[in-house]
Amino acid sequence: MSDTNKKKHTIDLDAIRNYLGIIIVIALVVMEGVIAAQYVSAGTATKPTWMYVMLIACYVLLDVSVVMKFYLVKTMRIKIIAYGFDMVFMLTISLITASSFLVVLYCLVLSELYISSDNLKLNFIVFGVSVGTYIISFVCGWVRVYQGVSTYTAAVEILGSLLFGVIILALHFFLLTLIVRFYRNNRRLQESLKAEEESKKELKEAYDKLAVAAVYEERNRIAKDIHDNAGHSITAVIMQTEAAKLLIDSDPDEAKNRIISANMQAKNALDQMRTSVHLLAGRRTSDSLSNEIAEIVAQTIDGTDIKIRSDLEDVPLDGEKMRFILNSVKECLANGIRHGGATAFYIEAKRSGGDISVIVSDNGSGAQGDITEGFGLGGMREKTASYGGSMTVSSYSGEGFEVKIQIPIVNEK
């Protein structure tokens, strides 16, 4: 239950206790007046003044105690002490008046405890003590009243009235406790249902946020996939057309061959784009890893002076990892050609225990100073980490560039 719901629940109970407190205090004063009137009118002998004074004092103290427990005292320990004094006051009233209405006073005084306490064991203990006090006070008061009356008559009257009073106290305890516990459980159930609705709402909001995040992640994945595929093929097309421009005057036939090769590369780029869309839709690649890398190598060296050596093994991979490896190889080739001016590459893809290890190195110009990872290399490193693998990049000025990727063949999950 949230703090807000707890506070609201407390406010509701306090409001109910305040209204009941007013009703109970008024009823208590009325019953005290009835008992006092019964005491004054009973018998013909004159009562001592000190008994009237003591009776009024007990009434006042009892009223003050009830008001304090309803509106001022919040600690249960202090309330229990106050109830101990209440028993003393009601015992004194019973000894003085021997009234048959005393059981009503007990019910009114004990109502506050049954309303406030959620401890059923404590309520039982106070109920038992109250019943014991009531029996003692009732018997003592009525023995004094029935002095001079036959023992049988006195016993019948006392036992009958006493049994009736105990039954009233028991009914009051069980009914009020049952009503209060039903109310509390009902309130808790309502607040639990409300909290559950709020939790569902928060869960839905979190799900919506995750859905939005998934959309952005998918967009980034598509962007990287297009970047890797299209970037590699378009780089080859640019190289072919640049070579054709240089050869168009001196060697028209070779320039024509370069243009034809560029045209084939462009068509291949379109095919790669379509393949990427199929892969993003969840369609598994149908060829082996070594054949796919060999196809990339063939596309790269076709019509160019680039040399590529490779050492490839057929390692079984799922569609997503296969696509990642192929895109990484394309990215490394495109980066080596565009940024490093590389003319020779070495590609290795082998099993290493439970992992697949892929190495792409070139003879390009290498990095000048610290290596700065752009969109391509940064995306590769991020994806490698998501698979639980590792990626290392090494380069020295004038000594080429090397990327090594190692990822688990089978997901640990």
XYZ file of C-alpha atoms in Angstrom:
413
model
C 0.000 0.000 0.000
C 1.426 3.397 -0.953
C 2.037 6.190 1.594
C -0.752 8.246 -0.005
C -3.253 5.395 0.348
C -2.172 4.793 3.952
C -2.655 8.460 4.749
C -6.104 8.478 3.132
C -7.037 5.292 5.021
C -5.911 6.921 8.316
C -7.899 10.070 7.565
C -11.053 8.030 6.908
C -10.702 6.111 10.178
C -9.977 9.306 12.119
C -13.113 10.947 10.710
C -15.214 7.929 11.705
C -13.644 7.855 15.189
C -14.370 11.550 15.660
C -18.072 11.122 14.865
C -18.356 7.980 16.970
C -16.508 9.722 19.818
C -19.142 12.462 19.946
C -21.979 9.918 19.925
C -20.366 7.725 22.586
C -19.560 10.627 24.927
C -23.145 11.929 24.679
C -24.527 8.414 25.298
C -22.133 8.006 28.242
C -23.314 11.227 29.900
C -26.963 10.220 29.359
C -26.422 6.787 30.919
C -24.568 8.311 33.845
C -27.571 10.538 34.414
C -29.911 7.523 34.256
C -27.770 5.571 36.746
C -27.554 8.587 39.052
C -31.335 9.089 38.942
C -31.882 5.389 39.664
C -29.474 5.595 42.593
C -31.143 8.691 44.073
C -34.632 7.223 43.806
C -33.700 3.763 45.098
C -34.506 3.098 48.761
C -35.708 5.462 51.457
C -32.524 5.806 53.492
C -30.538 8.985 53.070
C -27.256 8.451 51.244
C -24.092 9.940 52.711
C -22.842 13.068 50.990
C -19.414 11.577 50.352
C -20.999 8.896 48.174
C -22.603 11.532 45.932
C -19.279 13.361 45.725
C -17.413 10.157 44.860
C -20.038 9.208 42.262
C -19.835 12.589 40.532
C -16.011 12.494 40.635
C -15.982 9.037 38.995
C -18.404 10.270 36.326
C -16.251 13.292 35.511
C -12.991 11.318 35.462
C -14.548 8.600 33.318
C -15.864 11.149 30.809
C -12.524 12.934 30.637
C -10.722 9.615 30.095
C -13.028 8.634 27.218
C -12.665 12.048 25.543
C -8.865 11.931 25.859
C -8.664 8.437 24.342
C -10.791 9.494 21.377
C -9.213 12.878 20.630
C -5.868 13.344 22.419
C -4.078 10.113 23.312
C -2.616 8.257 20.312
C -0.213 5.826 22.009
C -1.771 2.441 22.747
C 0.317 1.958 25.907
C -1.096 5.132 27.465
C -4.587 4.102 26.399
C -4.219 0.750 28.191
C -3.201 2.587 31.375
C -6.254 4.833 30.969
C -8.467 1.756 30.600
C -7.054 0.464 33.885
C -8.271 3.653 35.604
C -11.614 3.324 33.783
C -12.092 -0.100 35.361
C -11.428 1.411 38.791
C -13.952 4.207 38.148
C -16.649 1.781 36.962
C -15.942 -0.571 39.875
C -16.504 2.330 42.271
C -19.701 3.378 40.455
C -20.985 -0.188 40.668
C -20.246 -0.486 44.373
C -22.069 2.787 45.030
C -25.095 2.363 42.768
C -25.385 -1.388 42.090
C -27.162 -0.335 38.878
C -28.362 -2.840 36.322
C -27.383 -0.309 33.588
C -23.694 -0.550 34.455
C -23.124 -2.957 31.544
C -24.013 -0.117 29.152
C -21.196 1.985 30.624
C -18.757 -0.862 30.030
C -19.874 -1.166 26.398
C -19.557 2.567 25.763
C -16.126 2.854 27.392
C -14.684 -0.211 25.606
C -15.956 0.855 22.169
C -12.969 3.157 21.586
C -10.471 0.300 22.056
C -12.309 -2.044 19.698
C -12.434 0.722 17.050
C -8.816 1.859 17.404
C -6.912 -1.391 17.961
C -6.169 -3.784 15.116
C -4.581 -6.226 17.572
C -7.192 -8.950 18.147
C -5.156 -10.526 20.964
C -5.036 -7.238 22.858
C -8.786 -6.782 22.373
C -9.434 -10.249 23.810
C -7.264 -9.515 26.850
C -9.031 -6.205 27.582
C -12.405 -7.888 27.051
C -11.505 -10.645 29.551
C -10.273 -8.140 32.135
C -13.408 -6.049 31.650
C -15.697 -9.048 32.106
C -13.826 -10.007 35.292
C -14.055 -6.458 36.649
C -17.733 -6.291 35.759
C -18.486 -9.563 37.562
C -16.599 -8.472 40.707
C -18.172 -5.013 40.805
C -21.644 -6.329 39.988
C -21.552 -9.044 42.656
C -20.163 -6.704 45.348
C -22.695 -3.986 44.573
C -25.686 -6.287 44.477
C -24.656 -8.181 47.630
C -24.833 -4.839 49.418
C -28.238 -4.100 47.893
C -29.695 -7.505 48.755
C -28.694 -7.454 52.412
C -31.589 -8.842 54.430
C -33.072 -10.705 51.453
C -33.182 -14.513 51.384
C -30.085 -16.150 49.954
C -32.012 -17.993 47.228
C -33.795 -14.865 46.025
C -30.567 -12.853 46.065
C -28.642 -15.575 44.220
C -31.296 -15.901 41.507
C -31.492 -12.137 40.995
C -27.717 -11.688 40.958
C -26.971 -14.629 38.660
C -29.739 -13.713 36.231
C -28.641 -10.088 35.946
C -24.984 -11.072 35.874
C -25.473 -13.594 33.053
C -27.460 -11.038 31.058
C -24.673 -8.456 31.496
C -21.913 -10.860 30.451
C -23.878 -11.826 27.331
C -24.308 -8.132 26.455
C -20.555 -7.518 26.888
C -19.717 -10.538 24.735
C -22.156 -9.554 21.981
C -20.827 -5.998 22.039
C -17.232 -7.264 21.750
C -17.828 -9.739 18.923
C -20.182 -7.556 16.876
C -18.114 -4.375 17.109
C -14.840 -6.233 16.470
C -16.379 -8.024 13.496
C -17.750 -4.786 12.008
C -14.464 -2.922 12.478
C -12.363 -5.733 11.017
C -14.759 -6.074 8.075
C -14.492 -2.340 7.444
C -10.682 -2.376 7.647
C -10.380 -5.397 5.361
C -12.792 -3.834 2.890
C -10.799 -0.598 2.868
C -7.544 -2.494 2.405
C -9.060 -4.504 -0.435
C -10.254 -1.325 -2.164
C -6.848 0.307 -1.756
C -5.098 -2.851 -2.957
C -7.287 -2.861 -6.069
C -6.572 0.829 -6.593
C -2.836 0.231 -6.112
C -3.036 -2.635 -8.595
C -4.737 -0.372 -11.131
C -2.028 2.229 -10.601
C 0.623 -0.466 -11.010
C -1.002 -1.603 -14.251
C -1.037 1.984 -15.454
C 2.645 2.437 -14.558
C 3.469 -0.895 -16.209
C 1.639 0.161 -19.370
C 3.534 3.463 -19.412
C 6.819 1.587 -18.956
C 5.825 -0.821 -21.727
C 5.019 2.104 -24.028
C 8.425 3.631 -23.282
C 10.110 0.311 -23.988
C 8.175 0.036 -27.228
C 9.396 3.490 -28.268
C 12.953 2.554 -27.278
C 12.639 -0.658 -29.306
C 11.528 1.365 -32.321
C 14.584 3.628 -32.031
C 16.854 0.621 -31.546
C 15.400 -1.026 -34.629
C 15.872 2.194 -36.599
C 19.517 2.339 -35.542
C 19.982 -1.298 -36.486
C 18.438 -0.711 -39.915
C 20.600 2.390 -40.399
C 23.757 0.454 -39.557
C 22.743 -2.447 -41.773
C 22.166 -0.126 -44.722
C 25.385 1.730 -43.937
C 27.427 -1.499 -43.914
C 25.874 -3.039 -47.031
C 25.396 0.012 -49.205
C 28.652 1.635 -48.056
C 30.757 -1.296 -49.154
C 29.128 -1.688 -52.567
C 28.990 2.022 -53.325
C 32.687 2.311 -52.415
C 33.447 -0.332 -55.041
C 31.258 1.500 -57.583
C 33.095 4.784 -56.923
C 36.460 3.111 -57.366
C 35.364 1.562 -60.679
C 33.995 4.830 -62.054
C 37.071 6.789 -60.923
C 39.284 4.273 -62.695
C 37.068 4.501 -65.803
C 37.491 8.304 -65.874
C 41.262 7.946 -65.860
C 41.232 5.295 -68.594
C 38.540 6.682 -70.886
C 41.059 8.478 -73.154
C 44.036 6.136 -72.973
C 42.263 2.788 -72.868
C 38.532 3.050 -73.806
C 38.009 -0.710 -73.728
C 39.321 -1.022 -70.174
C 37.251 2.013 -69.168
C 34.210 0.289 -70.626
C 34.984 -2.828 -68.612
C 35.277 -0.740 -65.454
C 31.895 0.897 -66.140
C 30.328 -2.518 -66.715
C 31.852 -3.705 -63.451
C 30.524 -0.606 -61.649
C 27.076 -1.290 -63.073
C 27.237 -4.828 -61.747
C 28.336 -3.535 -58.352
C 25.396 -1.127 -58.274
C 22.976 -3.939 -59.088
C 24.631 -6.024 -56.407
C 24.162 -3.161 -53.921
C 20.443 -3.196 -54.720
C 20.341 -6.944 -54.135
C 22.149 -6.459 -50.833
C 19.610 -3.865 -49.770
C 16.798 -6.286 -50.478
C 18.640 -9.023 -48.597
C 19.021 -6.679 -45.612
C 15.283 -6.010 -45.599
C 14.615 -9.762 -45.636
C 17.063 -10.325 -42.802
C 15.532 -7.516 -40.741
C 12.160 -9.153 -41.244
C 13.562 -12.279 -39.572
C 14.352 -14.408 -42.638
C 17.424 -16.532 -42.070
C 20.266 -16.517 -44.569
C 20.414 -19.679 -46.632
C 24.166 -19.775 -47.391
C 27.137 -20.651 -45.209
C 29.393 -18.108 -43.532
C 32.427 -18.962 -45.684
C 30.427 -18.696 -48.931
C 28.917 -15.359 -47.878
C 32.354 -13.897 -47.053
C 33.755 -15.321 -50.291
C 30.981 -13.550 -52.193
C 31.892 -10.278 -50.458
C 35.533 -10.808 -51.423
C 34.587 -11.496 -55.066
C 32.470 -8.357 -55.250
C 35.283 -6.268 -53.789
C 38.096 -7.435 -56.049
C 36.004 -7.569 -59.216
C 37.438 -5.030 -61.650
C 39.872 -3.587 -59.120
C 43.540 -4.051 -58.247
C 42.707 -5.002 -54.658
C 44.081 -8.316 -53.400
C 42.349 -10.257 -50.638
C 43.540 -13.457 -48.967
C 41.201 -15.373 -46.703
C 41.185 -18.309 -44.293
C 37.584 -19.255 -43.635
C 35.751 -21.984 -41.739
C 32.057 -22.830 -41.884
C 30.907 -21.882 -38.381
C 27.183 -22.357 -37.677
C 25.601 -19.060 -36.604
C 22.061 -17.798 -36.206
C 20.731 -15.274 -38.710
C 21.388 -12.181 -36.643
C 24.999 -13.049 -35.798
C 25.638 -14.112 -39.377
C 24.392 -10.750 -40.576
C 26.525 -8.950 -38.002
C 29.707 -10.776 -39.056
C 29.071 -10.136 -42.758
C 28.307 -6.469 -42.191
C 31.441 -6.112 -40.040
C 33.611 -7.583 -42.812
C 32.060 -5.184 -45.338
C 32.599 -2.247 -42.987
C 36.278 -3.139 -42.472
C 36.873 -3.509 -46.225
C 35.107 -0.217 -47.007
C 36.997 1.645 -44.266
C 40.351 0.242 -45.396
C 39.752 1.296 -49.005
C 38.188 4.714 -48.310
C 40.241 5.927 -45.373
C 43.453 3.916 -45.535
C 43.911 3.504 -49.280
C 44.495 -0.207 -48.722
C 45.264 -2.455 -51.695
C 45.532 -5.788 -49.868
C 43.460 -7.437 -47.127
C 43.568 -10.580 -45.039
C 40.302 -12.052 -43.713
C 40.125 -14.871 -41.191
C 36.979 -16.469 -39.711
C 37.502 -19.488 -37.458
C 36.059 -21.258 -34.468
C 37.890 -20.569 -31.197
C 36.478 -22.840 -28.522
C 32.842 -21.817 -28.117
C 33.417 -18.538 -29.951
C 33.874 -17.403 -33.520
C 36.934 -15.238 -34.157
C 36.962 -12.881 -37.152
C 40.044 -10.874 -38.173
C 40.203 -8.286 -40.968
C 43.572 -6.579 -41.575
C 44.824 -4.356 -44.405
C 48.024 -2.714 -45.702
C 46.620 0.807 -45.678
C 48.086 3.980 -44.235
C 46.817 3.154 -40.737
C 45.706 5.613 -38.094
C 47.502 8.892 -37.548
C 47.686 9.109 -33.761
C 44.837 7.833 -31.584
C 42.158 5.722 -33.260
C 38.814 7.506 -33.533
C 35.877 5.150 -33.953
C 33.098 6.517 -36.126
C 29.565 5.298 -36.682
C 30.679 2.029 -38.271
C 33.336 0.872 -35.783
C 31.377 2.252 -32.828
C 28.292 0.313 -33.868
C 30.375 -2.855 -34.307
C 31.831 -2.514 -30.803
C 28.426 -1.894 -29.275
C 26.896 -4.907 -31.027
C 29.844 -7.116 -30.069
C 29.381 -6.180 -26.413
C 25.658 -6.965 -26.640
C 26.573 -10.529 -27.679
C 28.947 -10.864 -24.736
C 31.993 -10.762 -26.977
C 35.047 -8.534 -27.418
C 36.463 -6.329 -30.172
C 40.031 -5.073 -30.486
C 41.372 -2.515 -32.943
C 45.080 -2.037 -33.658
C 46.843 0.309 -36.089
C 50.103 2.148 -36.557
C 50.853 4.932 -38.978
C 51.887 3.451 -42.333
C 51.436 -0.129 -41.117
C 47.794 -0.820 -41.869
C 44.733 -1.460 -39.752
C 43.421 -4.604 -38.039
C 40.058 -5.393 -36.421
C 39.450 -8.565 -34.405
C 35.962 -9.590 -33.295
C 35.210 -12.546 -31.036
C 31.648 -13.494 -30.059
C 29.995 -16.643 -28.632
C 28.613 -18.975 -31.269
C 25.642 -19.851 -29.036
C 23.971 -17.283 -26.769
C 24.703 -17.923 -23.083
C 21.049 -17.263 -22.290
